[in-house]
XYZ file of C-alpha atoms in Angstrom:
759
model
C -20.746 -45.431 111.210
C -18.138 -46.378 113.760
C -15.484 -45.939 111.103
C -16.775 -42.445 110.299
C -16.662 -41.449 113.969
C -13.143 -42.795 114.404
C -11.889 -41.075 111.256
C -13.426 -37.763 112.255
C -11.982 -37.971 115.740
C -8.614 -38.898 114.280
C -8.634 -35.752 112.162
C -9.680 -33.626 115.094
C -7.275 -35.167 117.559
C -4.327 -34.445 115.281
C -4.991 -30.765 114.729
C -7.200 -29.925 117.736
C -6.067 -32.495 120.237
C -5.291 -29.953 122.913
C -8.106 -27.557 122.191
C -10.622 -26.707 124.865
C -13.197 -24.003 125.202
C -14.374 -21.512 127.775
C -18.053 -22.184 128.447
C -18.102 -20.037 131.561
C -16.830 -16.452 131.288
C -13.445 -16.960 132.964
C -10.719 -14.674 131.572
C -7.934 -16.566 133.318
C -8.784 -19.870 131.708
C -6.914 -19.024 128.546
C -8.592 -21.103 125.856
C -10.587 -19.742 122.958
C -14.277 -19.047 123.090
C -14.957 -19.175 119.387
C -17.024 -22.367 119.570
C -18.552 -21.967 123.019
C -22.130 -23.223 123.024
C -24.960 -23.628 125.460
C -26.426 -27.010 126.263
C -29.398 -26.279 123.974
C -27.032 -25.524 121.066
C -25.149 -28.754 121.642
C -28.274 -30.885 121.405
C -30.072 -31.901 118.232
C -33.675 -30.830 117.947
C -34.942 -34.283 118.913
C -32.964 -34.275 122.151
C -33.784 -30.847 123.537
C -35.452 -30.988 126.892
C -37.760 -28.397 128.343
C -36.339 -26.198 131.007
C -37.979 -26.556 134.366
C -39.815 -23.625 135.883
C -37.648 -23.684 138.984
C -34.444 -23.231 136.977
C -35.970 -20.260 135.135
C -36.900 -18.600 138.411
C -33.263 -18.725 139.496
C -32.316 -16.188 136.825
C -31.511 -12.966 138.626
C -32.601 -9.513 137.542
C -28.956 -8.505 137.196
C -28.238 -11.270 134.718
C -31.382 -10.400 132.777
C -30.443 -6.737 132.487
C -26.878 -7.635 131.562
C -28.111 -9.970 128.830
C -30.495 -7.296 127.556
C -27.699 -4.730 127.458
C -25.397 -7.131 125.623
C -28.140 -7.922 123.131
C -28.647 -4.207 122.479
C -24.930 -3.700 121.920
C -24.795 -6.558 119.446
C -27.818 -5.151 117.639
C -26.133 -1.740 117.318
C -22.939 -3.299 115.993
C -24.896 -5.356 113.477
C -26.733 -2.250 112.241
C -23.446 -0.355 111.775
C -21.813 -3.231 109.910
C -24.851 -3.671 107.662
C -24.752 0.055 106.856
C -21.111 -0.280 105.831
C -22.033 -3.302 103.721
C -24.840 -1.347 102.040
C -22.445 1.530 101.297
C -19.952 -0.852 99.671
C -22.689 -2.621 97.709
C -24.252 0.564 96.313
C -20.922 2.174 95.406
C -19.462 -0.916 93.741
C -22.681 -1.420 91.754
C -22.741 2.199 90.609
C -19.053 2.752 89.808
C -17.119 1.051 87.040
C -13.483 0.069 87.141
C -11.253 2.953 86.169
C -10.182 2.988 82.578
C -6.471 2.742 82.000
C -5.463 5.538 79.651
C -3.657 4.508 76.534
C 0.111 4.692 76.735
C 1.408 7.015 74.039
C 4.755 6.346 72.360
C 6.446 9.350 70.752
C 9.897 10.313 69.510
C 11.052 13.879 70.066
C 13.230 15.293 67.309
C 15.920 17.906 68.062
C 14.566 21.434 68.480
C 11.009 20.159 68.128
C 8.083 20.621 70.507
C 5.684 17.710 70.381
C 2.066 18.244 71.412
C -0.759 15.890 72.365
C -4.360 17.020 72.836
C -5.601 15.755 76.195
C -8.823 17.798 76.479
C -10.777 19.148 73.522
C -13.027 22.222 73.148
C -12.595 23.582 76.687
C -10.247 23.613 79.662
C -10.331 20.550 81.943
C -12.693 20.810 84.899
C -9.911 20.055 87.366
C -6.996 21.805 89.003
C -4.565 18.869 88.909
C -3.362 16.416 86.255
C -1.205 13.350 86.895
C 1.608 12.641 84.421
C 3.301 9.238 84.139
C 6.493 9.133 82.029
C 8.956 6.435 80.985
C 12.209 6.966 79.116
C 15.986 7.246 79.285
C 15.977 9.498 82.331
C 18.990 9.978 84.549
C 18.872 8.449 88.070
C 18.223 10.958 90.853
C 21.626 10.473 92.435
C 23.305 11.558 89.162
C 20.951 14.468 88.506
C 23.534 17.082 89.525
C 25.768 15.913 86.661
C 23.063 16.287 84.025
C 23.630 18.566 81.013
C 20.490 17.664 79.059
C 16.841 17.940 80.084
C 13.417 16.760 79.031
C 10.769 19.482 79.442
C 7.038 18.875 79.704
C 4.190 21.278 80.390
C 0.488 21.793 79.687
C -0.872 24.670 77.639
C -4.312 25.848 76.597
C -5.109 27.023 73.062
C -8.286 29.130 73.312
C -10.672 29.791 70.457
C -11.402 33.212 71.976
C -8.955 35.867 73.109
C -7.998 35.955 76.760
C -4.855 36.408 78.850
C -3.497 33.981 81.427
C -1.644 35.794 84.246
C 2.095 35.608 83.884
C 3.762 33.136 86.237
C 7.314 33.119 87.515
C 9.705 30.426 86.465
C 8.621 30.131 82.815
C 11.568 29.755 80.458
C 9.978 30.303 77.050
C 8.690 33.736 76.067
C 6.593 32.366 73.209
C 4.562 30.249 75.642
C 3.902 32.579 78.562
C 0.384 33.542 77.490
C -0.913 30.004 76.965
C 1.050 27.953 79.510
C -1.204 26.780 82.382
C 1.410 24.778 84.361
C 5.005 25.147 85.412
C 7.543 23.497 83.133
C 8.671 20.170 84.581
C 12.332 19.595 83.662
C 13.746 16.092 84.086
C 17.460 15.266 83.655
C 18.141 12.851 80.799
C 21.211 10.963 79.647
C 23.563 12.066 76.886
C 23.008 11.298 73.204
C 25.282 8.249 73.194
C 23.378 6.565 76.060
C 19.773 7.103 74.965
C 19.410 3.615 73.498
C 21.644 1.885 76.064
C 20.404 2.741 79.570
C 17.362 0.986 81.105
C 14.014 2.738 81.099
C 13.166 4.803 84.163
C 9.748 6.005 85.320
C 8.566 9.330 86.707
C 5.183 10.136 88.194
C 4.003 13.614 89.180
C 0.782 15.511 89.804
C 1.003 19.012 88.299
C -1.241 21.902 89.325
C -2.970 24.141 86.784
C -2.689 27.915 86.951
C -6.326 28.332 86.020
C -9.328 26.107 85.555
C -11.648 28.749 84.079
C -14.130 27.125 81.701
C -13.259 28.471 78.243
C -13.553 26.975 74.801
C -10.332 25.617 73.343
C -7.921 22.669 73.340
C -5.714 21.595 76.232
C -2.410 20.193 75.025
C 0.469 18.323 76.591
C 3.748 19.756 75.241
C 7.221 18.194 75.315
C 10.727 18.920 74.046
C 14.352 18.129 74.867
C 17.733 19.857 74.692
C 19.324 16.878 72.901
C 20.730 17.041 69.378
C 19.354 13.548 68.591
C 15.965 11.847 68.707
C 14.611 10.979 72.166
C 11.927 8.241 72.494
C 9.483 8.466 75.377
C 6.205 6.888 76.514
C 3.629 8.731 78.576
C 0.111 8.599 79.929
C -1.965 10.963 82.036
C -4.863 11.051 84.466
C -7.106 14.104 84.280
C -8.764 13.405 87.635
C -6.211 12.037 90.108
C -7.173 11.288 93.683
C -7.270 14.268 95.987
C -4.810 12.938 98.545
C -5.785 15.597 101.087
C -9.109 13.826 101.525
C -7.698 10.406 100.654
C -5.395 10.469 103.675
C -8.363 11.196 105.948
C -10.416 8.384 104.430
C -7.484 5.967 104.717
C -6.917 6.871 108.360
C -10.615 6.360 109.163
C -10.636 2.912 107.524
C -7.500 1.896 109.409
C -8.918 3.130 112.713
C -12.152 1.278 112.017
C -10.248 -1.959 111.382
C -8.444 -1.680 114.697
C -11.668 -0.889 116.542
C -13.221 -4.080 115.159
C -10.166 -6.150 116.040
C -9.759 -4.705 119.532
C -13.435 -4.995 120.457
C -13.615 -8.465 118.840
C -17.199 -7.919 117.733
C -16.408 -9.966 114.620
C -13.560 -12.271 113.657
C -10.388 -10.458 112.635
C -10.440 -12.068 109.176
C -13.964 -10.770 108.527
C -12.911 -7.357 109.860
C -9.943 -7.248 107.446
C -12.122 -8.287 104.486
C -14.694 -5.631 105.410
C -11.985 -2.942 105.738
C -10.434 -3.927 102.380
C -13.844 -3.804 100.673
C -14.589 -0.410 102.246
C -11.261 1.021 101.056
C -11.927 -0.185 97.500
C -15.407 1.363 97.686
C -13.872 4.686 98.710
C -11.534 4.503 95.717
C -14.534 3.758 93.515
C -16.381 6.733 94.985
C -13.387 8.868 93.945
C -13.619 7.405 90.411
C -10.460 5.382 90.992
C -11.889 1.896 91.390
C -8.969 -0.499 90.786
C -9.162 -3.204 88.156
C -8.984 -6.900 88.979
C -5.406 -7.007 87.686
C -4.437 -4.177 90.033
C -6.060 -5.925 92.985
C -4.149 -9.093 92.141
C -0.891 -7.144 91.987
C -1.473 -5.809 95.515
C -1.688 -9.305 96.995
C 1.730 -10.718 97.908
C 1.344 -14.179 96.398
C 4.837 -15.164 97.581
C 3.929 -14.663 101.225
C 0.620 -16.527 100.931
C 2.294 -19.381 99.046
C 5.027 -19.617 101.680
C 2.491 -19.706 104.512
C 0.287 -22.280 102.811
C 3.133 -24.643 101.936
C 4.772 -24.472 105.361
C 1.397 -25.173 107.008
C 1.113 -28.306 104.886
C 4.643 -29.435 105.810
C 4.105 -28.792 109.523
C 0.732 -30.558 109.385
C 2.329 -33.708 107.965
C 5.280 -33.387 110.344
C 2.899 -33.429 113.319
C 1.853 -36.958 112.312
C 5.347 -38.258 113.156
C 5.052 -37.518 116.898
C 8.183 -35.370 116.784
C 6.583 -32.472 118.646
C 5.820 -34.621 121.706
C 9.326 -36.090 121.544
C 11.011 -32.659 121.395
C 8.807 -31.444 124.228
C 9.969 -34.370 126.397
C 13.621 -33.627 125.535
C 13.217 -29.929 126.362
C 11.554 -30.759 129.670
C 14.293 -33.188 130.678
C 17.117 -30.823 129.691
C 15.676 -27.947 131.714
C 14.606 -30.273 134.569
C 11.083 -28.887 134.432
C 12.036 -25.396 135.633
C 9.733 -22.807 134.110
C 12.020 -19.897 133.243
C 14.953 -22.017 132.006
C 12.423 -23.795 129.796
C 10.953 -20.523 128.459
C 14.442 -19.090 127.848
C 15.468 -22.243 125.980
C 12.427 -22.041 123.732
C 12.889 -18.312 123.124
C 16.587 -18.332 122.279
C 16.215 -21.416 120.101
C 13.397 -19.595 118.263
C 15.575 -16.499 117.792
C 18.485 -18.549 116.479
C 16.382 -20.499 113.977
C 14.438 -17.440 112.787
C 17.694 -15.713 111.867
C 18.461 -18.569 109.466
C 14.943 -19.408 108.331
C 12.236 -16.799 108.000
C 10.433 -16.154 111.283
C 7.076 -17.391 109.906
C 8.463 -20.885 109.318
C 10.140 -20.867 112.714
C 6.915 -19.968 114.509
C 5.016 -22.690 112.646
C 7.519 -25.253 113.949
C 7.831 -23.929 117.505
C 4.185 -23.226 118.378
C 3.022 -26.879 118.670
C 6.053 -27.778 120.818
C 5.458 -24.815 123.114
C 1.760 -25.588 123.538
C 2.465 -29.254 124.348
C 5.056 -28.365 126.990
C 2.819 -25.748 128.605
C -0.094 -28.145 128.804
C 1.983 -30.806 130.534
C 3.331 -28.287 133.042
C -0.207 -26.951 133.597
C 0.836 -23.543 132.253
C -1.241 -21.177 130.179
C 0.459 -21.321 126.731
C -0.542 -17.773 125.767
C 2.182 -15.860 127.738
C 4.871 -18.275 126.549
C 3.672 -18.015 122.950
C 3.910 -14.227 123.161
C 7.507 -14.580 124.330
C 8.150 -16.869 121.341
C 6.734 -14.225 118.987
C 8.917 -11.466 120.442
C 12.092 -13.492 120.002
C 11.097 -14.648 116.512
C 10.845 -11.007 115.407
C 14.119 -10.118 117.121
C 15.910 -13.096 115.614
C 14.538 -12.256 112.165
C 16.084 -8.780 112.444
C 19.598 -10.227 112.650
C 20.047 -11.239 109.008
C 18.957 -10.129 105.547
C 16.831 -13.267 105.133
C 15.223 -13.470 108.577
C 12.348 -11.037 108.031
C 10.585 -9.809 104.842
C 11.507 -6.114 105.464
C 15.179 -7.104 105.568
C 14.823 -8.947 102.260
C 13.379 -5.774 100.704
C 16.241 -3.726 102.118
C 18.956 -6.189 101.094
C 17.804 -6.409 97.469
C 17.745 -2.639 96.905
C 20.429 -1.662 94.403
C 21.372 1.534 96.253
C 21.842 -0.404 99.487
C 24.021 -2.944 97.689
C 26.045 -0.120 96.100
C 26.668 1.373 99.546
C 28.609 -1.764 100.535
C 26.033 -3.430 102.801
C 26.166 -7.203 102.330
C 24.995 -10.169 104.413
C 27.971 -10.139 106.796
C 28.104 -6.365 107.236
C 24.383 -6.186 107.924
C 24.472 -8.958 110.537
C 27.515 -7.399 112.229
C 25.869 -3.983 112.589
C 22.488 -5.360 113.636
C 23.955 -7.998 115.942
C 25.658 -5.468 118.203
C 22.387 -3.732 119.012
C 20.344 -6.918 119.200
C 22.574 -8.345 121.935
C 21.548 -5.508 124.254
C 17.928 -5.763 123.115
C 17.814 -9.525 123.807
C 19.059 -8.966 127.356
C 16.664 -6.080 127.992
C 13.647 -7.937 126.593
C 14.445 -10.998 128.706
C 14.634 -8.888 131.874
C 11.485 -7.024 130.851
C 9.519 -10.248 130.380
C 10.805 -11.627 133.683
C 9.488 -8.477 135.357
C 6.100 -8.559 133.593
C 5.567 -12.218 134.515
C 7.276 -11.994 137.903
C 4.197 -13.569 139.482
C 4.422 -17.232 138.471
C 0.652 -17.582 138.793
C 0.322 -15.366 135.699
C 1.883 -18.195 133.686
C -0.528 -20.853 134.944
C -4.194 -21.738 134.787
C -6.463 -21.066 137.737
C -8.693 -24.028 136.962
C -8.145 -27.551 138.301
C -6.863 -30.095 135.799
C -10.103 -32.118 135.691
C -12.029 -29.057 134.485
C -9.409 -28.417 131.793
C -9.573 -32.014 130.620
C -13.371 -31.899 130.397
C -13.213 -28.704 128.337
C -10.718 -30.331 125.964
C -12.777 -33.469 125.596
C -15.950 -31.476 124.987
C -14.259 -29.318 122.326
C -12.977 -32.399 120.480
C -16.384 -34.104 120.394
C -18.076 -30.850 119.394
C -15.578 -30.309 116.586
C -16.221 -33.818 115.341
C -19.985 -33.186 115.389
C -19.741 -29.831 113.574
C -17.554 -31.374 110.849
C -20.425 -33.684 109.857
C -23.309 -32.439 107.746
C -26.865 -33.730 107.603
C -26.840 -34.372 103.862
C -27.203 -38.138 104.328
C -29.102 -40.272 106.826
C -25.941 -42.026 108.042
C -24.124 -38.776 108.741
C -27.171 -37.416 110.553
C -27.303 -40.464 112.828
C -23.593 -40.188 113.637
C -23.951 -36.466 114.268
C -26.820 -37.056 116.713
C -24.711 -39.602 118.602
C -21.832 -37.170 118.842
C -24.128 -34.432 120.090
C -25.516 -36.792 122.758
C -21.944 -37.363 123.874
C -21.398 -33.588 123.969
C -24.517 -33.217 126.129
C -23.257 -35.806 128.611
C -19.812 -34.194 128.892
C -21.332 -30.730 129.171
C -23.535 -31.825 132.071
C -20.535 -33.341 133.790
C -18.601 -30.126 133.250
C -21.397 -28.057 134.817
C -21.545 -30.342 137.820
C -17.773 -30.153 138.205
C -17.809 -26.362 138.030
C -20.551 -26.192 140.673
C -18.499 -28.371 142.954
C -15.451 -26.253 142.174
C -17.286 -23.093 143.233
C -18.492 -24.708 146.467
C -15.102 -26.054 147.412
C -13.490 -22.759 146.357
C -9.940 -23.978 145.608
C -8.263 -27.362 145.789
C -5.578 -27.716 148.370
C -1.925 -27.407 147.429
C -1.390 -31.121 148.010
C -4.119 -31.998 145.508
C -2.635 -29.583 142.985
C 0.840 -31.025 143.479
C -0.422 -34.581 143.187
C -2.290 -33.763 139.974
C 0.772 -32.004 138.564
C 3.101 -34.893 139.419
C 0.747 -37.393 137.832
C 0.531 -35.265 134.676
C 4.316 -35.056 134.371
C 4.718 -38.766 135.041
C 2.164 -39.680 132.399
C 3.819 -37.330 129.921
C 7.350 -38.673 130.416
C 6.211 -42.302 130.373
C 3.869 -41.827 127.463
C 4.208 -44.568 124.885
C 4.189 -42.495 121.679
C 6.703 -44.036 119.293
C 7.927 -41.912 116.432
C 6.873 -42.722 112.896
C 10.497 -42.946 111.779
C 9.708 -43.584 108.134
C 7.553 -40.450 107.825
C 9.979 -38.522 110.016
C 12.872 -39.272 107.646
C 10.790 -38.109 104.701
C 9.934 -34.881 106.539
C 13.597 -34.416 107.496
C 14.693 -34.761 103.869
C 12.074 -32.243 102.796
C 12.953 -29.748 105.540
C 16.641 -30.153 104.746
C 15.945 -29.320 101.112
C 13.767 -26.328 102.015
C 16.106 -24.906 104.674
C 19.157 -25.250 102.410
C 17.487 -23.357 99.591
C 16.134 -20.776 102.036
C 19.717 -20.010 103.038
C 20.847 -19.826 99.393
C 17.891 -18.016 97.857
C 19.605 -14.601 98.008
C 22.173 -15.724 95.437
C 21.216 -14.271 92.023
C 22.106 -17.533 90.261
C 19.284 -19.282 92.131
C 16.114 -18.237 90.334
C 13.761 -19.373 93.095
C 11.887 -17.247 95.607
C 10.894 -18.340 99.105
C 7.396 -19.206 97.922
C 8.629 -21.421 95.083
C 11.109 -23.157 97.384
C 8.347 -23.948 99.883
C 6.065 -25.177 97.090
C 8.729 -27.528 95.697
C 9.395 -28.834 99.206
C 5.691 -29.453 99.759
C 5.387 -31.364 96.490
C 8.424 -33.456 97.424
C 6.920 -34.376 100.799
C 3.519 -35.240 99.285
C 5.273 -37.530 96.792
C 7.411 -39.218 99.454
C 4.557 -39.588 101.953
C 2.208 -41.082 99.398
C -0.167 -42.472 102.046
C -1.086 -39.020 103.332
C -4.754 -38.130 102.842
C -4.666 -34.763 101.095
C -8.171 -33.854 102.325
C -7.084 -34.318 105.940
C -3.936 -32.262 105.321
C -5.883 -29.413 103.729
C -8.324 -29.568 106.633
C -5.503 -28.521 108.979
C -4.634 -25.391 106.984
C -5.349 -22.183 108.881
C -7.522 -20.681 106.140
C -8.680 -17.814 108.370
C -5.076 -16.606 108.705
C -4.478 -16.823 104.956
C -7.675 -14.907 104.200
C -6.670 -12.267 106.756
C -3.325 -11.714 105.033
C -4.906 -11.547 101.572
C -7.403 -8.926 102.762
C -4.663 -7.006 104.564
C -2.530 -6.831 101.402
C -5.451 -5.376 99.450
C -6.184 -2.926 102.264
C -2.593 -1.668 102.331
C -2.608 -1.304 98.540
C -5.765 0.797 98.750
C -4.316 2.918 101.565
C -1.255 3.533 99.397
C -3.504 4.657 96.532
C -5.245 7.046 98.919
C -1.853 8.544 99.791
C -1.496 7.590 103.468
C 1.847 5.779 103.317
C 3.398 8.320 100.940
C 2.254 11.114 103.242
C 4.117 9.512 106.155
C 7.325 9.372 104.093
C 7.015 12.960 102.891
C 6.433 14.317 106.385
C 9.531 12.476 107.579
C 11.581 13.976 104.757
C 10.281 17.497 105.406
C 11.180 17.350 109.109
C 14.717 16.119 108.406
C 15.365 18.862 105.856
C 14.143 21.533 108.298
C 16.842 20.702 110.875
C 20.279 22.352 111.084
C 22.983 20.531 109.123
C 25.054 19.361 112.110
C 22.045 17.625 113.691
C 20.539 16.111 110.561
C 22.110 12.664 110.893
C 20.904 12.285 114.484
C 17.418 13.520 113.636
C 17.295 11.357 110.504
C 18.220 8.214 112.458
C 15.683 8.936 115.201
C 12.895 9.809 112.779
C 13.434 6.860 110.441
C 13.665 4.463 113.390
C 10.659 5.705 115.340
C 8.398 6.443 112.375
C 9.025 3.016 110.847
C 8.523 1.367 114.260
C 5.290 3.127 115.190
C 3.746 2.847 111.734
C 4.775 -0.796 111.234
C 3.206 -1.677 114.581
C -0.182 -0.759 113.097
C 0.384 -1.243 109.351
C 2.017 -4.235 107.707
C 5.778 -3.604 107.554
C 6.247 -4.854 103.965
C 4.640 -1.880 102.110
C 6.011 0.504 104.732
C 9.568 -0.730 104.140
C 9.056 -0.551 100.374
C 8.113 3.113 100.694
C 10.668 4.064 103.366
C 13.597 2.563 101.445
C 12.848 5.085 98.696
C 12.728 7.893 101.245
C 16.091 7.094 102.836
C 17.866 6.555 99.492
C 16.586 9.917 98.224
C 17.744 11.558 101.481
C 21.228 10.081 101.123
C 21.400 11.214 97.472
C 20.481 14.812 98.302
C 23.793 16.750 98.126
C 22.483 19.428 100.509
C 21.886 16.972 103.353
C 25.144 14.962 103.099
C 23.634 11.974 104.906
C 25.346 8.560 104.673
C 23.020 5.731 103.663
C 24.134 2.865 106.026
C 22.895 4.445 109.305
C 19.489 5.074 107.729
C 19.359 1.489 106.448
C 20.025 0.040 109.892
C 17.498 2.427 111.470
C 14.866 1.259 108.980
C 15.741 -2.411 109.574
C 15.449 -2.011 113.345
C 12.177 -0.099 113.024
C 10.518 -2.475 110.582
C 11.386 -5.571 112.640
C 10.946 -4.220 116.172
C 7.584 -2.708 115.245
C 6.332 -6.252 114.690
C 6.292 -6.766 118.466
C 3.869 -3.881 119.034
C 0.525 -5.388 118.068
C -0.875 -8.774 117.116
C -1.323 -7.890 113.424
C 1.961 -6.001 112.998
C 3.945 -8.968 111.634
C 3.205 -12.127 109.683
C 4.607 -14.488 112.308
C 2.349 -12.940 114.976
C -0.781 -13.834 113.065
C 0.507 -17.281 112.128
C 1.283 -18.124 115.753
C -2.137 -16.808 116.854
C -3.833 -18.890 114.159
C -2.064 -22.116 115.152
C -2.763 -21.438 118.830
C -6.443 -20.880 118.081
C -6.562 -24.243 116.325
C -5.362 -25.765 119.610
C -8.003 -23.801 121.536
C -5.899 -20.920 122.890
C -6.911 -17.491 121.684
C -4.445 -14.605 121.841
C -6.530 -11.439 121.912
C -5.385 -8.120 120.460
C -5.592 -6.314 123.804
C -3.813 -9.116 125.646
C -0.913 -8.990 123.187
C -0.853 -5.177 123.126
C -0.505 -4.880 126.914
C 2.677 -6.958 126.855
C 3.988 -6.326 123.345
C 3.905 -2.538 123.151
C 6.027 -1.952 126.272
C 8.463 -4.583 124.965
C 8.587 -2.759 121.620
C 9.168 0.657 123.220
C 11.933 -0.708 125.434
C 13.621 -2.285 122.400
C 13.401 0.883 120.300
C 14.898 3.037 123.052
C 17.913 0.720 123.207
C 18.181 0.669 119.399
C 18.084 4.486 119.355
C 20.955 4.775 121.822
C 22.940 2.101 119.974
C 22.548 3.765 116.560
C 23.378 7.249 117.859
C 26.499 6.039 119.661
C 27.834 3.890 116.834
C 26.961 6.111 113.865
C 26.957 9.651 115.246
C 29.513 9.511 118.052
C 31.954 7.005 116.511
C 30.981 7.394 112.840
C 30.771 3.626 112.123
C 29.207 4.118 108.696
C 31.013 1.451 106.694
């Protein structure tokens, strides 16, 4: 039994060593309240003691009414969430997965019109039909040079005589009575290139002239102007999603997710899973329930694999004692001064995140930051927020520092415009220098009161909270499946009861004595620093060397992964590095390592990916891009570049602060390339690329769930007992984001509009 206790505490002390909990509602205390328990909850059933009558009489009427009000609020929230769950359950039970229409392969002969019956015996009971085509189409930016076209339209062949009103724009006199859609003409390549060029895809929803119910056949008709055969594949959807309503539904789901996260009525991971399930249920209600394969395609496996593998590496690295060692070095180099120490951590984070991805950087820096803050009796949460801001800024510097930049840098149109690694860093670096300075001054102003960076509790209370959280975690990790485990669990809970009583007595004394004197505070602080610097924690050099070899391998390949000859993605590189470390450190207990993985963060990301995929299906993200394009095209020609830069920058920033920036960047890169290829607009592509890069990366500082590294840092901090709330991050992060975007706007307008630096 003693061995079991020691092993459990060893596991807990490694990953939760510095975790403590708020058992009294004290917002300035800083640590998480996710496992806060009353004394009755901490005791096993055999140890519960009856509450004396005198203690019950001390309960005030105010506290009773407050508790009753809180209970009513929780009941209301539970009822609402259960109603949402019932809606999802009923819809998903009633609706099947949408059937994927068969893909038709046809070859169009010269001067031949090919037809395909898509609705038999009467006109379709819809006013829109979605067409999906694949063939040797000409790219959009070469469309003005096209001399040949592929034409497709829908016609109705009635079994009874009737006339369809004539519509403008029809090119064929022999079709004008039966044609029920406009003719969609798509530029195609010349005869000699039909079998050479890669296949291109087109997707469009066409509107019907009439949906009067008449008997007859509805046909899809196609022809080309080529003098040779033209192969093409197509499919169609007779009942596409009505995006007018889909956008509203998507917005409501997104708002609901943020309400749940802001109010913290349930854990953010559960809120994301609930929102993703609701969005899929809405799609099912619209007869567009996605298949399992589609759901899998929405999840970014690369990102999840990267996060998982780096968590494993960092978990093993923590066993070497390197984080304590680096914390001691950082303290000595900065001589224990708070702002020099914070600046050192921030700029080192920015530098590393420009070389590595910012998620990996945050995983490495968070434990060091927490350890330093604890020794200096500082609340780690403000410093961790500063780390997040600089990780996002540093990731914006290079094409490999942040996922949106990777998406931008691998786009063929961006590459064709002459933007490479060096050019991108040069353009982005000029603006980021000013942003770094402004953000530093902004943070110094926000935290100008040094007490905002520290705890208000005495150190003995903090230590008791930490000790209680560790023992409680050890007790909750044991089940009651066996007699031995039950006995050990009871002993741990007795220990929790003893510490909890001591904590209550200490807090009562703290309230009576109000505040400790400055001399007591200073003495406690000096003793803490002395113990930290003289701590005998030798490094496990053997394991450290193995971790160093692994990190060297991973970092090297991270820097080289953009080369096309290297057929490895970031996720595969991290996986190979993890396997290497597990082989080298053969004594590592894999169950203990997996126990340190932040599974809640991984589940949050998986749910968020599915949610964003569903929102895209409902048309929300595409609607944002189209509105941006419409506004730019409505502006006078001489102001279009300025308006385009401002719109792309601010739209991408605001949207990416509330929606994950990966799908947003994927959509916006298509918008800006199409804008630059429009001959009427005459917009250069590079300024729009840099505006999108600034927006996608700076938007990550707006909210806690806006960027991957934000959530990873919050997850690691919560494992140590420090919870970063959505509102707490928003109050600091959104002003920082707005300040950064204003500077980026001025920088882009001066460099690209005033001086025309578009190369």
